[in-house]
Coordinates of C-alpha atoms in Angstrom, one line a residue:
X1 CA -39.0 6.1 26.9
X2 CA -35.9 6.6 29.2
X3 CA -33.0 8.8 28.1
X4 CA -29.9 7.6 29.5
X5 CA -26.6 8.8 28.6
X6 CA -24.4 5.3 28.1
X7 CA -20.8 5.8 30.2
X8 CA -17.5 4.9 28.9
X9 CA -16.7 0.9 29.5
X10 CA -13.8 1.8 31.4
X11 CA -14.1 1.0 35.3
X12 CA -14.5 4.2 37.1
X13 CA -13.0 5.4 40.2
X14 CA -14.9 7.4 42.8
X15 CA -14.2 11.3 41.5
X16 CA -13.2 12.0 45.1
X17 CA -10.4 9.2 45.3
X18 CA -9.5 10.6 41.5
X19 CA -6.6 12.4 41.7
X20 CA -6.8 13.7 38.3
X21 CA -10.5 15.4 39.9
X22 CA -8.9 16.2 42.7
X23 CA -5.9 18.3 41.0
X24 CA -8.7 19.5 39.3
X25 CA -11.1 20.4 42.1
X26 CA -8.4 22.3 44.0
X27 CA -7.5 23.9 41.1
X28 CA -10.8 25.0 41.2
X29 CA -11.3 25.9 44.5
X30 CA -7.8 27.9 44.7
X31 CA -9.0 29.8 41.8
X32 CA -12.9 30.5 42.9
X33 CA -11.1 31.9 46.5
X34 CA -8.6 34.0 44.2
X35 CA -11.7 35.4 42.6
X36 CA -13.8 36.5 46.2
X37 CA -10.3 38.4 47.3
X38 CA -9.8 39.8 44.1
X39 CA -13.3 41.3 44.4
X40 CA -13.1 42.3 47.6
X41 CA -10.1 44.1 47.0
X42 CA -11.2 46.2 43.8
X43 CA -14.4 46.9 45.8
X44 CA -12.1 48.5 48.8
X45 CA -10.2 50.4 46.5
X46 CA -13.0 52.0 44.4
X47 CA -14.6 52.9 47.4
X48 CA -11.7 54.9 48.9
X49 CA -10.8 56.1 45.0
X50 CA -14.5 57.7 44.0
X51 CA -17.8 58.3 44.9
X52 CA -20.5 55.7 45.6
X53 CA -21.6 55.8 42.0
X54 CA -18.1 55.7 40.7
X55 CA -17.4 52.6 42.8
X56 CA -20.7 50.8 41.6
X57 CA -19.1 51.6 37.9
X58 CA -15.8 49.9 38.4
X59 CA -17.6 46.9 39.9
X60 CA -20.4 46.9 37.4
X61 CA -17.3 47.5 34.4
X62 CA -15.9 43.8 34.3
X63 CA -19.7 42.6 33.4
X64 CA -20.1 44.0 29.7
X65 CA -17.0 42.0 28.1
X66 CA -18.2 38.9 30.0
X67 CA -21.8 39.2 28.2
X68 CA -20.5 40.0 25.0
X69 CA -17.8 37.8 25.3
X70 CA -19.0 34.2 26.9
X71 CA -20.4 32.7 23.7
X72 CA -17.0 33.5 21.5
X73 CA -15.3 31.6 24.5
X74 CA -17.8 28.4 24.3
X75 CA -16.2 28.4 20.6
X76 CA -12.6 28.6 21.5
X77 CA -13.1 26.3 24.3
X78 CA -14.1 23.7 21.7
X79 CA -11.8 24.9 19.3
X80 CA -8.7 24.8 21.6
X81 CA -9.5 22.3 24.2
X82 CA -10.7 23.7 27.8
X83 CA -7.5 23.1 29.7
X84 CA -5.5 25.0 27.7
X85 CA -7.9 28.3 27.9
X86 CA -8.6 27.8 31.8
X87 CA -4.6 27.5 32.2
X88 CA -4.2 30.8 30.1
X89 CA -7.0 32.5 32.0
X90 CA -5.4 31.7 35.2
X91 CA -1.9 33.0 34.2
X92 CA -3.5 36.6 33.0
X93 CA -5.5 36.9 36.0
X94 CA -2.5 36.2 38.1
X95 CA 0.4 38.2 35.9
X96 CA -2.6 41.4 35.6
X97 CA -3.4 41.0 39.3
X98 CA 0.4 40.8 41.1
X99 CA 1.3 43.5 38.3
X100 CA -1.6 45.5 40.2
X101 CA 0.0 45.1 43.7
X102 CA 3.3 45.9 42.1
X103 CA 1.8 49.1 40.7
X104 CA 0.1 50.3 43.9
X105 CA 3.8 49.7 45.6
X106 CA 4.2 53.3 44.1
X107 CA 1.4 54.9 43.4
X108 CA -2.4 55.3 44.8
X109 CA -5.0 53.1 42.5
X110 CA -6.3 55.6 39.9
X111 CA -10.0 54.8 38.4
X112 CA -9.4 54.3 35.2
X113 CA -6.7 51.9 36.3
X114 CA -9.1 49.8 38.3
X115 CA -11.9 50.0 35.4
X116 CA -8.9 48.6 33.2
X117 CA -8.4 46.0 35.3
X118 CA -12.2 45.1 35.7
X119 CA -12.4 44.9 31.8
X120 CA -9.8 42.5 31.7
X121 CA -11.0 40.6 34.1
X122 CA -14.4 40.7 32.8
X123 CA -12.8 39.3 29.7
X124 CA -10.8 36.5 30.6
X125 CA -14.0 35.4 32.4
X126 CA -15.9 35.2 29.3
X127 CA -13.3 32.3 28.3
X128 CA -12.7 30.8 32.2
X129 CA -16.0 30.2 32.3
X130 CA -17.0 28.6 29.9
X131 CA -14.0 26.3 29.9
X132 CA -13.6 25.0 33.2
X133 CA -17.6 23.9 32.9
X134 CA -16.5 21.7 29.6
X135 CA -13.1 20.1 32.0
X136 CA -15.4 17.6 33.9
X137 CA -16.3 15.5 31.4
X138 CA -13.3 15.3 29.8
X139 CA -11.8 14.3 33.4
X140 CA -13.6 11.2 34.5
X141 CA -16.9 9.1 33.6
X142 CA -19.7 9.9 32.6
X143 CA -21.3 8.1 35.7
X144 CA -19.3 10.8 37.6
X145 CA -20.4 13.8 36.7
X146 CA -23.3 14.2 39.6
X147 CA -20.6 13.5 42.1
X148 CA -18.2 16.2 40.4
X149 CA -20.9 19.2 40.3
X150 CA -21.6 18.5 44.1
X151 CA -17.5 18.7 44.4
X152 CA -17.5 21.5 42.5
X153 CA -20.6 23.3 44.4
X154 CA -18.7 22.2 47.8
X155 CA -15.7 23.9 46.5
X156 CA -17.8 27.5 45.7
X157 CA -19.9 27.2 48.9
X158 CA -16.0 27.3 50.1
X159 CA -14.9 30.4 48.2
X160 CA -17.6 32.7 49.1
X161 CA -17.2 31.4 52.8
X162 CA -13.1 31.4 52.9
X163 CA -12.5 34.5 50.2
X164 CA -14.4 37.0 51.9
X165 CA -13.1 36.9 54.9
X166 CA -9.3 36.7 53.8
X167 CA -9.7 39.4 51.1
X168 CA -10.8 41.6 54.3
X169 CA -7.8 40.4 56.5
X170 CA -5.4 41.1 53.9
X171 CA -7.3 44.3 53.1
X172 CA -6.8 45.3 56.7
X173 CA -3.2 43.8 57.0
X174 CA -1.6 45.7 54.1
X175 CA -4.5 47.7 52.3
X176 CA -5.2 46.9 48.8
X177 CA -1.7 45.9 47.7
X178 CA -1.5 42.7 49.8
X179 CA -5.3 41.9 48.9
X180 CA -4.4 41.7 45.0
X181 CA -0.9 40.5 45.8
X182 CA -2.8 37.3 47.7
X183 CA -5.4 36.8 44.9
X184 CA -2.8 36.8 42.2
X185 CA -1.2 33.8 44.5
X186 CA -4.0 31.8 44.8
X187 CA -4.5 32.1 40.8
X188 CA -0.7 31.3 40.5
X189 CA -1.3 28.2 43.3
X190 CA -3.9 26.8 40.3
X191 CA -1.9 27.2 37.6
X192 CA 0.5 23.5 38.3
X193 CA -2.4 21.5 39.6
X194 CA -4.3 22.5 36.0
X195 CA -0.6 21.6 34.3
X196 CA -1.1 17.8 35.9
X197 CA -4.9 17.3 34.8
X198 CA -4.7 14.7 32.5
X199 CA -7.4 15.4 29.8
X200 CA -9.5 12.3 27.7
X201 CA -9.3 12.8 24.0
X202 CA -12.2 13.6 22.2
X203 CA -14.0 10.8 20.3
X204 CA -14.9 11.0 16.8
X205 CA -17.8 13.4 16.8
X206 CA -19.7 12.5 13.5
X207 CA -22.5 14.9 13.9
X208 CA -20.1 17.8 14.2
X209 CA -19.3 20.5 11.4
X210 CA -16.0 20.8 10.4
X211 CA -14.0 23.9 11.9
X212 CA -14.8 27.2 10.2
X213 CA -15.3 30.6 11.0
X214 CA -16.2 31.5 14.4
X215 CA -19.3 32.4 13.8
X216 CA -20.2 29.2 12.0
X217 CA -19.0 27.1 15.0
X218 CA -21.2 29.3 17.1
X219 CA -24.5 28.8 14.8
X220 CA -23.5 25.0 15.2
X221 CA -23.2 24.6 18.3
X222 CA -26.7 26.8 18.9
X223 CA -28.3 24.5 16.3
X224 CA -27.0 21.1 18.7
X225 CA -28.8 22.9 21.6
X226 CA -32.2 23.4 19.8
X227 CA -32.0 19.8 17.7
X228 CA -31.3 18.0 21.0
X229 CA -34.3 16.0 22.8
X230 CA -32.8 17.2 26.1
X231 CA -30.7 19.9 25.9
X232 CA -32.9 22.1 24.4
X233 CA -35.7 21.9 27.4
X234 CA -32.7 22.0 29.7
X235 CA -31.5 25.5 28.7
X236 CA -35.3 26.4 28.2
X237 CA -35.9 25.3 32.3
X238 CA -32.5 26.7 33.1
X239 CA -33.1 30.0 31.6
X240 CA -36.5 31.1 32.8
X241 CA -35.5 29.7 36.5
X242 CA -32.7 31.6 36.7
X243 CA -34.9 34.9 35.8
X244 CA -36.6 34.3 38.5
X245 CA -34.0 33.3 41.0
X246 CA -31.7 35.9 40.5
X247 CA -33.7 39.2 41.3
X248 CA -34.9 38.1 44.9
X249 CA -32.2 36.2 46.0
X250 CA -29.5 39.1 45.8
X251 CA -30.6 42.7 45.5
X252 CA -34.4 41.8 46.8
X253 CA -33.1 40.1 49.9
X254 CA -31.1 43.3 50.8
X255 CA -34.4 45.1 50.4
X256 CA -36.5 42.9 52.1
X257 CA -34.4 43.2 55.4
X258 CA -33.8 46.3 55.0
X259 CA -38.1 46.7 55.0
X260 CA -38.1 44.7 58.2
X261 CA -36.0 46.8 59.6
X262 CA -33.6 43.3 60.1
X263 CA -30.5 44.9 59.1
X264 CA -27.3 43.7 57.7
X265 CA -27.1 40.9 60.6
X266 CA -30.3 39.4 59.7
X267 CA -29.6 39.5 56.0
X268 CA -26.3 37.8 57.2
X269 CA -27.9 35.0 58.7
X270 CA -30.6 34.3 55.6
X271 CA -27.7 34.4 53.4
X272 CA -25.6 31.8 55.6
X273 CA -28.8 29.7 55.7
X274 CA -29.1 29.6 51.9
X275 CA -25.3 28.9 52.0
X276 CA -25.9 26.0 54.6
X277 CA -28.2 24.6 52.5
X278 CA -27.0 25.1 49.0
X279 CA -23.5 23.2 50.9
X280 CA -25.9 20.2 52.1
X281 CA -27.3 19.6 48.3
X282 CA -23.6 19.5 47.6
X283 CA -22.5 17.6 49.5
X284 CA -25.6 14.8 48.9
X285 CA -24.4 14.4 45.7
X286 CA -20.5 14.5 46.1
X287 CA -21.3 11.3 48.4
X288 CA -23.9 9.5 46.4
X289 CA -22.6 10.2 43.1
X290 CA -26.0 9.7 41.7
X291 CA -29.6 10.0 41.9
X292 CA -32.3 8.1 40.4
X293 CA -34.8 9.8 37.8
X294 CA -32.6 12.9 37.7
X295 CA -34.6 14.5 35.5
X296 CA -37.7 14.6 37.3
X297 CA -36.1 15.4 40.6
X298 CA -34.3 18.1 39.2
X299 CA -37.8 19.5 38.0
X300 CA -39.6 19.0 41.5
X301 CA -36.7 20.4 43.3
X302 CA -36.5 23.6 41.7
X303 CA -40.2 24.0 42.1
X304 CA -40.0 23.5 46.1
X305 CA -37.5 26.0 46.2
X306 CA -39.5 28.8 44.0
X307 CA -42.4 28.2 46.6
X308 CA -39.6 28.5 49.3
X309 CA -38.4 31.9 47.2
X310 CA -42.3 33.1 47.3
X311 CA -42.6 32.2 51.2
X312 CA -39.6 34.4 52.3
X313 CA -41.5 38.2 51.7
X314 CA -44.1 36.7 54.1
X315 CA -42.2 35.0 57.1
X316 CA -42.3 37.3 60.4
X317 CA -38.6 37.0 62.1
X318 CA -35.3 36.4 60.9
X319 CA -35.1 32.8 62.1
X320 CA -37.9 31.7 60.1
X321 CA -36.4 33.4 57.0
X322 CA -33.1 31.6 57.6
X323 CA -35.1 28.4 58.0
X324 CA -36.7 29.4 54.4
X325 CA -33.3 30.5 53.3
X326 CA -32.1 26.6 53.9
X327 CA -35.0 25.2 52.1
X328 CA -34.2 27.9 48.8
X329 CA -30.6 26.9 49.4
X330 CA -31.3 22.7 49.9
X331 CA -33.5 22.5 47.3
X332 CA -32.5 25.3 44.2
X333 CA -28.7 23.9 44.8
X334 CA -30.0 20.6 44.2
X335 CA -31.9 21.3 41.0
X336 CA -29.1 23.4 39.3
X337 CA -26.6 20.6 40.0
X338 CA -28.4 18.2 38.4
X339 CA -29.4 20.7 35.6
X340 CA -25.6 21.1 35.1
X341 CA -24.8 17.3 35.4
X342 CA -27.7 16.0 32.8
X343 CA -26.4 18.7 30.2
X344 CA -23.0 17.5 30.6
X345 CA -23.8 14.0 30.2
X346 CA -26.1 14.6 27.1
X347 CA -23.8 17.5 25.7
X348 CA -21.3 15.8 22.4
X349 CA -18.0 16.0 23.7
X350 CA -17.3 18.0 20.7
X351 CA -20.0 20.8 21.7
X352 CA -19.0 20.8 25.7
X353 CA -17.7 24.5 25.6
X354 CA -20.4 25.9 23.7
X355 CA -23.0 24.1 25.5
X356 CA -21.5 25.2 29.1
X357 CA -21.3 29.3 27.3
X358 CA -24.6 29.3 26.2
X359 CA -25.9 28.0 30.0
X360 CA -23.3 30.2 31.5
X361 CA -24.5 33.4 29.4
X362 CA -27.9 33.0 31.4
X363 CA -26.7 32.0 35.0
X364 CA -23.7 35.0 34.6
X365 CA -24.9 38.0 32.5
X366 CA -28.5 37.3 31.4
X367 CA -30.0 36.8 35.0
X368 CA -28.4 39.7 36.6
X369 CA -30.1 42.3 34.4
X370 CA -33.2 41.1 36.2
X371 CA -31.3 43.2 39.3
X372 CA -32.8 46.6 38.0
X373 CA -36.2 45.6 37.4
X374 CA -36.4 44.0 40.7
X375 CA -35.7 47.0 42.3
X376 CA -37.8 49.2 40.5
X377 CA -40.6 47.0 41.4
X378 CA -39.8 46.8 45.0
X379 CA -39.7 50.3 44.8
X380 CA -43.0 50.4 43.6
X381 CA -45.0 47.5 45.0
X382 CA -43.1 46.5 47.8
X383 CA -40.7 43.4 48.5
X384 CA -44.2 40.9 48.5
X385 CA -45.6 40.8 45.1
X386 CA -42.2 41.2 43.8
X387 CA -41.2 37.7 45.5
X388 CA -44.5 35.8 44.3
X389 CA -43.9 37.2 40.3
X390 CA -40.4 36.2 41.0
X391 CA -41.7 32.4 42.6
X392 CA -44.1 31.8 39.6
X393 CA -41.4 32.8 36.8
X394 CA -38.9 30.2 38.6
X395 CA -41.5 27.7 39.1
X396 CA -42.4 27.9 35.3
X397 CA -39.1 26.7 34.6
X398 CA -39.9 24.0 36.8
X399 CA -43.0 23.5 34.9
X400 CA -41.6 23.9 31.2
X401 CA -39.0 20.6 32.4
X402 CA -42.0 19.0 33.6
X403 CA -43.8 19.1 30.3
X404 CA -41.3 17.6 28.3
X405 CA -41.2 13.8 28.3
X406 CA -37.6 13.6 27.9
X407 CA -36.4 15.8 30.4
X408 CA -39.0 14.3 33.2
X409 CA -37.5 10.9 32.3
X410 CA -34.0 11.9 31.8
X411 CA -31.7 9.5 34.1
X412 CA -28.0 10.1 34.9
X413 CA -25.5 7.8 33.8
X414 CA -24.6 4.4 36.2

């Protein structure tokens, strides 16, 4: 038996000749780049306001109310409607961040000042997040959704290559101030494209609990995960891959060329090549739009990629680990768009922002705990071993999709 998601009746239009997507997508994308110079800014002035430690504890302080936080914002997403919580986290971001710049006008950035602004930021995440996964389908077809999370994995592949660099420029320029004065632009730049995006009402969601306490929407929307033939083993594949992802592919990779003795340039390259690749898988499905037997594709993919993962502790030279480091990037990228495309197609419109916070609690506070135990295991067996436990865990994911009927026959909508 096939699961197939039926699309609306309505003729669709190519998401990229959509200008509602595309309001959308730049949105997006002016938004993700105000986030990568808003990063890089708080980073340069911890570093020249405390210690090392200190530093890591403004960085790490924006990450406890975005855990806590993300599943109370899949509720209010769903509660509220996504455009309206995206549009409100986009104004606070941009009147905390220009208030910032403003501040540091007069003064030199204090810690607990920069901690302040982490938690907030932190915060509002917890409901960005959440909501601008649950805007796609509520923006075009159903049959458009694969072409939409390629769009939208172009358009992040372009904020970590773009926001970077300009947060550094504008650091160097004019110091901190014009760093969080030019993020708090790009979030205002969002703010009337995300005014223009016309949003589909929701249809009649039968299955759906009346509105009540938080809590009880919460516990509903949990229970429309676990009920589900194919959401359920989606979040179950999702969840142990991304344990398994997260660990080597950030703080591991730092350790591993730092154990080579490649330095920062080598680990520049690998992560360019897992950027070049993750770009092409992107790309493939902004221009196809679709691809056949999703389901089991998205399985195999993630699979090749966790040997890929398990392969890079082992390669001799830097260009073979960037040539790894494109195969991680082609094939990973691939699987977790189609991940994020099948549970938006199967996810009830009503349950779109609960869905996308219980996903994005894994992918954005869950899987970055696995940071520490990485790097006491590196520490204690060496990057190897700690690469191949990492490869198996992602490839179970892989393995758990494969078991499930559903999910291996799971097709995206026409």
């Amino acid at each position: 038996m096939t699961v197939t998601v039926t699309a609306t009746s309505a003729p669709e239009r190519p998401a990229h000749r959509d200008g509602n997507v595309l309001r959308w997508l730049g949105a997006y994308t002016a938004s993700m780049v105000g986030d990568s110079v808003y990063y890089m800014a708080l980073a340069w002035a911890a570093t020249r306001t405390g210690t090392a430690s200190q530093a890591g504890f403004v960085l790490a302080a924006g990450s406890v109310p975005r855990a806590v936080l993300m599943l109370g914002g899949g509720v209010l997403a769903d509660r509220f409607g996504p455009r309206r919580l995206v549009i409100g986290s986009d104004a606070t971001r941009c009147l905390v961040v220009l208030g910032l710049a403003g501040v540091l006008l007069f003064t030199s950035p204090a810690l607990w000042m920069l901690i302040a602004v982490a938690l907030v930021f932190g915060a509002v995440d917890a409901l960005f997040l959440p909501a601008v996964g649950a805007l796609p389908p509520r923006i075009t077809t159903a049959g458009q959704l694969a072409r939409i999370q390629g769009l939208r994995g172009l358009a992040t592949r372009t904020a970590n290559v773009v926001g970077a660099p300009l947060g550094g420029v504008a650091v160097a320029l004019g110091g901190p101030v014009l760093a969080f004065a030019a993020a708090g632009v790009l979030f205002a730049v969002s703010l009337p494209l995300l005014v223009f995006v016309r949003i589909a009402p929701l249809p009649d969601q039968d299955g759906a609990e009346s509105p009540g306490t938080a809590w009880r929407e919460l516990a509903d929307g949990v229970r429309h995960i676990r009920r589900h033939p194919l959401l359920g083993p989606l979040v179950l594949c999702l969840a142990t891959s991304e344990l398994g992802f997260a660990g080597p592919l950030n703080l591991g990779l730092i350790l591993l060329a730092k154990e080579r003795g490649w330095g920062a340039s080598g680990m520049g390259w690998i992560v360019a090549a897992f950027g070049i690749g993750a770009g092409a898988a992107a790309l493939l499905l902004a221009v196809r739009g679709r691809l056949p037997r999703a389901g089991l594709i998205m399985c195999l993919t993630v699979l090749v990629g966790a040997v890929a993962i398990g392969a890079l502790a082992y390669v001799p030279s830097v260009a073979l680990a960037a040539a790894v480091g494109v195969l991680v990037g082609l094939f990973a990228g691939l699987g977790g768009s189609l991940c994020g495309a099948l549970m938006q197609s199967a996810t009830d419109p009503a349950y779109l922002g609960r869905v996308t916070s219980v996903s994005t609690l894994f992918t954005h506070a869950v899987a970055p705990l696995s940071y520490p135990v990485t790097g006491a295991a590196v520490a204690a067996w060496g990057t190897g071993p700690v690469f191949v436990v990492s490869a198996a865990l992602c490839g179970a994911g892989a393995v758990v999709g494969l078991l499930f009927t559903r999910l291996r026959r799971a097709e995206l909508p026409h």
